[in-house]
Amino acid sequence: MKPRLLHALRSAGVADYLVFLYLVGLNVAVALSPQGPVRTMCLLQVAGLLAVFLLSMLLVRGELLRHRFWNALGYRIGIYGTVQLSYFFFKDLLPLVNPGSLDRELYALDQLLFGFEPAIWLDRFVGPLTTEWFAFFYFWYFFLLAAHIVPIIFGSRDAWLVGEFMLGMLIVVCVGHLGYFLVPGFGPYKAMPEYFLHQLPSGLWMDLVWSTVNSNGAMKDIFPSLHTAGPCFVAMFSFRNRDHLPFRYTWPLITFFAGNIIIATMFLRWHYVIDVFAGFALATSAALLAPIITKWELDRRRAGGLGPLCPLFGEEKHQPVTRRGDEPAAV
């Protein structure tokens, strides 16, 4: 078992260590929180996620799973599934770990840096048509991400493409989630309702947004804005790969959606403008770092005779010896 463990540690990638540090951080944060039944429940949840991750890494990086399908699936459950699942625990986790709120500080920072608060300024444009327009884009954030995550992570046979996209998304989500713990807040709609003259009217898409947030939302997840970071990273990734299908046709549409989602986060009063700037900075950092780290990872594995960076469900299309930093990939 010891040689397997050492091999797993050596063959683990940057994304693996990123998720490990993220999950350890969650466990430490909960362990240091006040005693009580909620803490016990949360500790079981985050400890379970860490256990699933460690088991997955041992099986995959230790090369104990030989079947291609189960190897690929196990890796995705361990490295991506655990991070995504952790968000659904945040409704209890965030108030437990950091019960305070920095809404007033974020609002004051917006006033200092920008001189106004977009959410308040946009109040004058509130109406049935504008609210439904932005609620539509805000809600479609989930489908925009799913439309890229599912086919790329589960369907692509390009190791470079999968590695770059997965690492970039993990940087966005892991760093973003940790930001929720460090900078808790409810957003303008709840922290300062007295600043708004118009109530957001009910409608098909607005009602869907409200029901989704109330049933699954973490409630204090505003800094950085992942509704900004996620679509912006996908738009940057698509633009970088615009020489190949399907990105040569989709990148303008994704960029249009991302722009409307950013405005929607403030129009619907979920975010301060500083949240949006932080989300954009996070997306830009992920888009710049992911290809550089992916190239280094693939070169390291070829030189050291290590296993694949991200196990694929099918045979890899090609294994380029080198690849320029600006060269796009094909799905």
PDB file of C-alpha atoms in Angstrom, residues 43 49 79 214 232 288 324:
ATOM      1  CA  LEU A  43     -18.408  18.300  10.294  1.00  0.00           C
ATOM      2  CA  LEU A  49     -16.397  14.959   1.199  1.00  0.00           C
ATOM      3  CA  ILE A  79     -12.151  16.070  -7.776  1.00  0.00           C
ATOM      4  CA  ASN A 214     -34.613  30.142  -1.542  1.00  0.00           C
ATOM      5  CA  CYS A 232     -16.550  35.051 -17.747  1.00  0.00           C
ATOM      6  CA  LEU A 288      -4.420  32.890 -17.572  1.00  0.00           C
ATOM      7  CA  ARG A 324       1.926  26.856 -28.077  1.00  0.00           C
TER       8      ARG A 324
END
